[in-house]
Coordinates of C-alpha atoms and ligand atoms in Angstrom, one line a residue:
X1 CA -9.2 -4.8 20.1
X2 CA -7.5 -7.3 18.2
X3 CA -5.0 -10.1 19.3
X4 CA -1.2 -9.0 17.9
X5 CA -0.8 -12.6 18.0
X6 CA -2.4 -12.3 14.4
X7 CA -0.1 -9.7 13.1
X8 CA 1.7 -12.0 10.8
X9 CA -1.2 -13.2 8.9
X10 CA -1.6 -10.5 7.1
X11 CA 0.6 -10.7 4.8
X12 CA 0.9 -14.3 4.3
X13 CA 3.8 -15.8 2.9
X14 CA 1.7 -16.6 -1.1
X15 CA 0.8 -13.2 -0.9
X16 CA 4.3 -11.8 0.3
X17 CA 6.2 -11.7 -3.6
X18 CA 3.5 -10.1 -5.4
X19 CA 3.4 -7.4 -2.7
X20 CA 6.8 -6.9 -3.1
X21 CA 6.7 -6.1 -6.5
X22 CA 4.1 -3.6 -6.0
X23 CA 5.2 -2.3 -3.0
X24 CA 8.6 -0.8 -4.5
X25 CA 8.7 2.7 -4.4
X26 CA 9.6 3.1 -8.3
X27 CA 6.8 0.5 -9.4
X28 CA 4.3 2.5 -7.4
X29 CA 5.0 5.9 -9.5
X30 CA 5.3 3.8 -12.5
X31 CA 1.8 2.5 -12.1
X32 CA 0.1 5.8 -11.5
X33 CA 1.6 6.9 -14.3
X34 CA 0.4 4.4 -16.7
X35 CA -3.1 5.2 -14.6
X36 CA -2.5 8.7 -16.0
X37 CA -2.1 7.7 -19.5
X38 CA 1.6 7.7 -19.9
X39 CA 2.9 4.3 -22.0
X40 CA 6.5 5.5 -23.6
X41 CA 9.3 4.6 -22.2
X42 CA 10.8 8.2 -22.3
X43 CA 7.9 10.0 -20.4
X44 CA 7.6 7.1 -17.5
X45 CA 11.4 8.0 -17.1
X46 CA 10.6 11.5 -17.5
X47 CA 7.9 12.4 -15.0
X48 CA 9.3 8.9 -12.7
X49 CA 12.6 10.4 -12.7
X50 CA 13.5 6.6 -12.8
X51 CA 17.2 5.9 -14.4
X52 CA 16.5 3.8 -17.8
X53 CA 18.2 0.9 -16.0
X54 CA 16.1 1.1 -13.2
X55 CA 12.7 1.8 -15.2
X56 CA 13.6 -1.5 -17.6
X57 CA 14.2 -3.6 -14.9
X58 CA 11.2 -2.6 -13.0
X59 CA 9.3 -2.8 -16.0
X60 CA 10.3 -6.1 -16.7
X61 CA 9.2 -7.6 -13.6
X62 CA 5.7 -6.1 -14.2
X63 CA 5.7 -8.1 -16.8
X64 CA 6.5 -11.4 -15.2
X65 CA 4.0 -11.2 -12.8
X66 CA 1.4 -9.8 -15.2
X67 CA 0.5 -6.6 -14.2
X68 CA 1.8 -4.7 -17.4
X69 CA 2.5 -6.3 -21.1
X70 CA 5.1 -4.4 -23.8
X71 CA 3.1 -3.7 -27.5
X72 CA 3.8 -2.4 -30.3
X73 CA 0.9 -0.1 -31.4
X74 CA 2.0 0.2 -34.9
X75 CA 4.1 -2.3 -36.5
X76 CA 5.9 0.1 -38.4
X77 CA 6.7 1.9 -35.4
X78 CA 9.8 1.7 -33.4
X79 CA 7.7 2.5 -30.0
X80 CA 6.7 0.1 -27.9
X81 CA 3.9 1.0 -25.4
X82 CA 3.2 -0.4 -22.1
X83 CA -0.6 -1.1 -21.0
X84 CA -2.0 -2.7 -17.7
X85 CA -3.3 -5.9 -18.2
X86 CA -6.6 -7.2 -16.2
X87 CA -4.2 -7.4 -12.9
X88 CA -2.6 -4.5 -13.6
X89 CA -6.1 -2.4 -14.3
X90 CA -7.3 -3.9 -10.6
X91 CA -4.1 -2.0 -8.8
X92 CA -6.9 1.2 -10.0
X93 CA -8.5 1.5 -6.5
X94 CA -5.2 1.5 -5.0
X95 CA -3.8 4.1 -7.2
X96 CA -7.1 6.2 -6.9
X97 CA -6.6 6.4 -2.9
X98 CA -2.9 7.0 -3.2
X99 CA -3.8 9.8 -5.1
X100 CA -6.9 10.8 -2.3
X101 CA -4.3 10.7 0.6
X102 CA -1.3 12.5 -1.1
X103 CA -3.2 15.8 -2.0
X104 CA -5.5 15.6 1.2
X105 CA -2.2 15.3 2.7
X106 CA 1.0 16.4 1.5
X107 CA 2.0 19.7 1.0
X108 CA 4.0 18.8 -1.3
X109 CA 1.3 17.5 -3.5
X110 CA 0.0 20.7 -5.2
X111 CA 3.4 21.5 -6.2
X112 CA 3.8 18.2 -7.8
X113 CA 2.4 17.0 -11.2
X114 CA -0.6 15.0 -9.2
X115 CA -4.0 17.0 -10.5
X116 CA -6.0 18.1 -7.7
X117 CA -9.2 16.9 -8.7
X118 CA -11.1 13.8 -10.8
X119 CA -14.2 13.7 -12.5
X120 CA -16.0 10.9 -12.7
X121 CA -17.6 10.7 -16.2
X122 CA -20.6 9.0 -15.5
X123 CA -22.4 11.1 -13.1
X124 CA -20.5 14.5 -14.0
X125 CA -19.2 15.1 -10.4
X126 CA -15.8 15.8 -9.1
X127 CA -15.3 13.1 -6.6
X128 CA -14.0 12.2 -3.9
X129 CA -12.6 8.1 -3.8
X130 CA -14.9 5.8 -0.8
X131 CA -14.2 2.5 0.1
X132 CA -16.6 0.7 0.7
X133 CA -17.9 -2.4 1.9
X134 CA -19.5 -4.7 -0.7
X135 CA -21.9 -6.6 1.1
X136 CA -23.8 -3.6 3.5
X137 CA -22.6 -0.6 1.3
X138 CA -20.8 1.2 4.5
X139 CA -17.6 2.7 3.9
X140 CA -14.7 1.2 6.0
X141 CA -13.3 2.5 8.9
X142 CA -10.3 0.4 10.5
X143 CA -11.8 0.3 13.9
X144 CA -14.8 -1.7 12.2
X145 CA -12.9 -4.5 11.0
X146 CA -12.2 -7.5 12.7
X147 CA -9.3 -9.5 12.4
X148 CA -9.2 -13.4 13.3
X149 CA -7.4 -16.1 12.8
X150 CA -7.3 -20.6 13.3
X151 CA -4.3 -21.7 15.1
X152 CA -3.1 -24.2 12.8
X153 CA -2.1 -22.4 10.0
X154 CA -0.9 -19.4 12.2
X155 CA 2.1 -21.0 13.5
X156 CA 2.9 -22.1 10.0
X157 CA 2.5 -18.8 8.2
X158 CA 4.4 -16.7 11.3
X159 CA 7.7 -19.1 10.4
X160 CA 7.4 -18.5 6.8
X161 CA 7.0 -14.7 7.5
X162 CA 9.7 -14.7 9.4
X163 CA 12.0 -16.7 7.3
X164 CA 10.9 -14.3 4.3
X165 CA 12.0 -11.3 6.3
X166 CA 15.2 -13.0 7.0
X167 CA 16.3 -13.0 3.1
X168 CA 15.3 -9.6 2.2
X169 CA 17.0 -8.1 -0.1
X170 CA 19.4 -4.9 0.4
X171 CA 16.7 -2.4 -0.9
X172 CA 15.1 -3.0 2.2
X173 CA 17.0 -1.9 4.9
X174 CA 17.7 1.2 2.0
X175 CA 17.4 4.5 4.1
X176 CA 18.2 7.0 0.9
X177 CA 15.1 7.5 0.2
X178 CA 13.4 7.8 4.0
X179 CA 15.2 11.0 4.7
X180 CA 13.5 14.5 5.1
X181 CA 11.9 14.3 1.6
X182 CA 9.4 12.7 1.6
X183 CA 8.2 12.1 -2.7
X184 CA 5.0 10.5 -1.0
X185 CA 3.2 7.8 -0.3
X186 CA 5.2 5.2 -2.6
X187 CA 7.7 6.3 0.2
X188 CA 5.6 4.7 2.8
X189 CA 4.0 1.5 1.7
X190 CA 6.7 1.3 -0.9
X191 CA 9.5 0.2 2.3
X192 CA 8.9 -2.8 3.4
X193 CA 9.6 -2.5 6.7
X194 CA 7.4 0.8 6.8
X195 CA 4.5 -0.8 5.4
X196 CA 4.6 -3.8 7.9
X197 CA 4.5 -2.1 10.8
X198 CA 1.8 0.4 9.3
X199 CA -0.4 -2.8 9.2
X200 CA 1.0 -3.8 12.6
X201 CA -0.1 -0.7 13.9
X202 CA -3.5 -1.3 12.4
X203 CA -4.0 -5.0 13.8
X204 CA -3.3 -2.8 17.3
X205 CA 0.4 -3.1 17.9
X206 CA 1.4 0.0 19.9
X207 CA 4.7 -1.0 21.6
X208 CA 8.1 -1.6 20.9
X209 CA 8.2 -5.5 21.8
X210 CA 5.1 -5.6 20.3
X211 CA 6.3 -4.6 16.5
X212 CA 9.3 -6.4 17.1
X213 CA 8.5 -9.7 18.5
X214 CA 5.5 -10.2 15.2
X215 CA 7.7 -8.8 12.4
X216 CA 10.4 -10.0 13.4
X217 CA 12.5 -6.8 12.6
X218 CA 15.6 -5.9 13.9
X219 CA 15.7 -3.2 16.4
X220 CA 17.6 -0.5 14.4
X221 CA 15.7 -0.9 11.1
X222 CA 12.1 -0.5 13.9
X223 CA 13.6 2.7 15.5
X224 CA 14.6 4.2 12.6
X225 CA 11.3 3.4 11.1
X226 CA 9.1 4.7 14.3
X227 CA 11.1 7.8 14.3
X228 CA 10.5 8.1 10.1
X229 CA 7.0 7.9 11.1
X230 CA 6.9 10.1 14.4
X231 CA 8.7 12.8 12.0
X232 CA 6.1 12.5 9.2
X233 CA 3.1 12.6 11.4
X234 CA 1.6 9.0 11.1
X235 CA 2.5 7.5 14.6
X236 CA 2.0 10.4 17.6
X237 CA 4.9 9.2 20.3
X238 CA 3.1 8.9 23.8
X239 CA 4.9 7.9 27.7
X240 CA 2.9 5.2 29.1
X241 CA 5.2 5.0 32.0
X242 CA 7.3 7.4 33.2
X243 CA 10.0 5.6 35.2
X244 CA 11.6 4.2 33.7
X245 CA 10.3 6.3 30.7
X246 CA 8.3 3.7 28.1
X247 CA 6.7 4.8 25.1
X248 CA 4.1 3.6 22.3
X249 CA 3.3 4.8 19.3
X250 CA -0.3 5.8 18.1
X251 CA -2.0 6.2 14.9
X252 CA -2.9 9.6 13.9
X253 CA -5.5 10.5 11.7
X254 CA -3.0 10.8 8.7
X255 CA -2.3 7.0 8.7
X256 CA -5.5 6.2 9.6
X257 CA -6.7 7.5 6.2
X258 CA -4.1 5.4 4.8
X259 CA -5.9 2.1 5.8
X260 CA -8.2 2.0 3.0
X261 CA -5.1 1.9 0.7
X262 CA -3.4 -0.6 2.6
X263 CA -6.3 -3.0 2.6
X264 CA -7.6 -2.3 -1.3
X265 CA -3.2 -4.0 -1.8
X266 CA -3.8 -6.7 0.6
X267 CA -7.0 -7.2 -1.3
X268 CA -5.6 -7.2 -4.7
X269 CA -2.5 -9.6 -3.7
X270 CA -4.9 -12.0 -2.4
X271 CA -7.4 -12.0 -5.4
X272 CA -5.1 -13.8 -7.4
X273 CA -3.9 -16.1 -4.7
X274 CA -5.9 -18.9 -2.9
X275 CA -6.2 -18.0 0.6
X276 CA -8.3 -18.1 3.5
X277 CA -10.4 -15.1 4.6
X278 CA -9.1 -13.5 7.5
X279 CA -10.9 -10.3 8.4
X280 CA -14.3 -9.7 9.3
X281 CA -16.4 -5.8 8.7
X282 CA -18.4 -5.9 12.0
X283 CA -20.8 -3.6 11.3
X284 CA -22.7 -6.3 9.2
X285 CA -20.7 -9.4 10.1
X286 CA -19.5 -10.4 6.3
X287 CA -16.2 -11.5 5.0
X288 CA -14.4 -8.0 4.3
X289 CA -14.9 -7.1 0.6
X290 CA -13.8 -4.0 -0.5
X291 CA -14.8 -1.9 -3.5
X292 CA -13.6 1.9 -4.4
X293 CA -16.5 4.1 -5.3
X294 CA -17.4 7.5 -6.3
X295 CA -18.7 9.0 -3.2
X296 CA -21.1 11.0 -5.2
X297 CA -23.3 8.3 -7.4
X298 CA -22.0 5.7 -5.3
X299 CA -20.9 3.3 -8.3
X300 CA -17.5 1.5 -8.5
X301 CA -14.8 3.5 -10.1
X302 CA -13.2 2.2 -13.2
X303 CA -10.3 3.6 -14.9
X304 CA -12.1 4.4 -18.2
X305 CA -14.7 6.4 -16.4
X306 CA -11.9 8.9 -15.0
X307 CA -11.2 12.0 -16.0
X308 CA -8.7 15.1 -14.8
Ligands
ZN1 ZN1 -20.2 -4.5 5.7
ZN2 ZN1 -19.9 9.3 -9.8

């Protein structure tokens, strides 16, 4: 099982600001909507249900870091549309498996605009989203990848984790959006906090101490956060000694099927980033590379060869 000592790694500190632009619960239903063809302005605000304040501003900083660019189509037109750029158009995997987990599980999916299946054009099938890794061809499970780490630059990285926590902003300790209604998975990965100790859980955190001695997380934001996901199914609350009563948390099959997601992000933050590889698949012993296929012809997905 792997060290927690390595917990902070993950998200290193060059990697940290880009996945905070993406992981922002608005941005993330902004960017599968542009993945479902919507450009305007009006209909992002529409099906979003993002305030036009809130939807320019988030716009905007998908802009500065290059994910989306503003056009006008026509120049006689008054519409400006928005379109993914080459970054922006890589965030596809991860939008493809956010859609995979919310219908295979939310309820509240089918009652939502989200279509309930996707063709791929090129074979003809309705398929289902596989990640997959690209040297051996196996898809991923999390117990088969290995985590590891060099001393030197892990003492370096945990204090500029830990300082970067430190200066979050006030959207992050946010709870408005963590109560009983859960929109979905932009929800999840789209709090901070939630997210990190997701991946904590993933790198085989299970304890209290554990989360917060790595994430350096205050102890109210990490119990309302285990309870959020205790209530929602991802983390099954277990006694591992009974007196005094101690607990830890466990992942359940519902966030296990959210590590694909988590890893395709990691993935993308770190493709446009120099930094050192840091995870292992151990089934074949390469550098983990991930790719999100059609599970029927087995071929890379892309978001022209999509349809609903
Ligand atoms: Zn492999
Ligand atoms: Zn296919």
């Amino acid at each position: 099982m792997t060290d927690v000592t390595s917990i902070p790694l993950i998200l290193n500190a060059t990697i940290s600001s880009d996945l905070d632009v993406i992981g922002d619960r608005w941005t993330l239903l902004i960017l599968r909507d542009l993945f479902l063809g919507r450009t305007r302005f009006e209909s992002l605000r529409t099906h979003t249900g993002a305030s036009k304040a809130t939807l320019s501003r988030r716009l905007d900083t998908l802009i500065q870091i290059d994910v989306i660019k503003r056009q006008q189509l026509k120049p006689t037109s008054k519409h400006y549309d928005y379109l993914l750029t080459g970054k922006g158009l890589k965030l596809f995997g991860a939008s493809i498996l956010a859609w995979r987990w919310e219908t295979q599980w939310l309820a509240s999916a089918s009652e939502s605009s989200l279509p309930i299946t996707l063709l791929h054009t090129p074979c003809g099938h309705p398929f289902i989203p596989e990640t997959v890794c690209t040297h051996c061809g196996q898809a991923v499970k999390f117990e088969d990848v290995k985590w590891y780490t060099s001393d030197d630059s892990f003492q370096h990285q945990l204090k500029v984790i830990q300082s970067a926590n430190k200066m979050r902003r006030v959207r992050n300790s946010r709870t408005s959006a963590l109560d009983n209604r859960m929109a979905g998975i932009s929800d999840l990965i789209g709090d901070r906090w939630t997210l990190l100790i997701l991946i904590a859980a993933f790198m085989g955190a299970k304890r209290n101490y554990e989360f917060a001695n790595y994430l350096n997380i205050a102890s109210n934001i990490l119990s309302q956060r285990l309870s959020m996901l205790v209530e929602e199914n991802l983390f099954e609350k277990t006694a591992y000694q009974h007196n005094p009563p101690r607990y830890e948390y466990v992942l359940t099959d519902k966030s296990k099927a959210l590590f694909p997601l988590v890893m395709i992000l990691r993935q993308w933050a770190m493709d446009f980033h120099t930094t050192p590889e840091s995870l292992k698949h151990e089934p074949c012993g390469a550098n983990l590379r991930l790719s999100v296929n059609c599970n029927m012809c087995k071929t890379e997905l892309h978001p022209t060869d999509i349809s609903f």
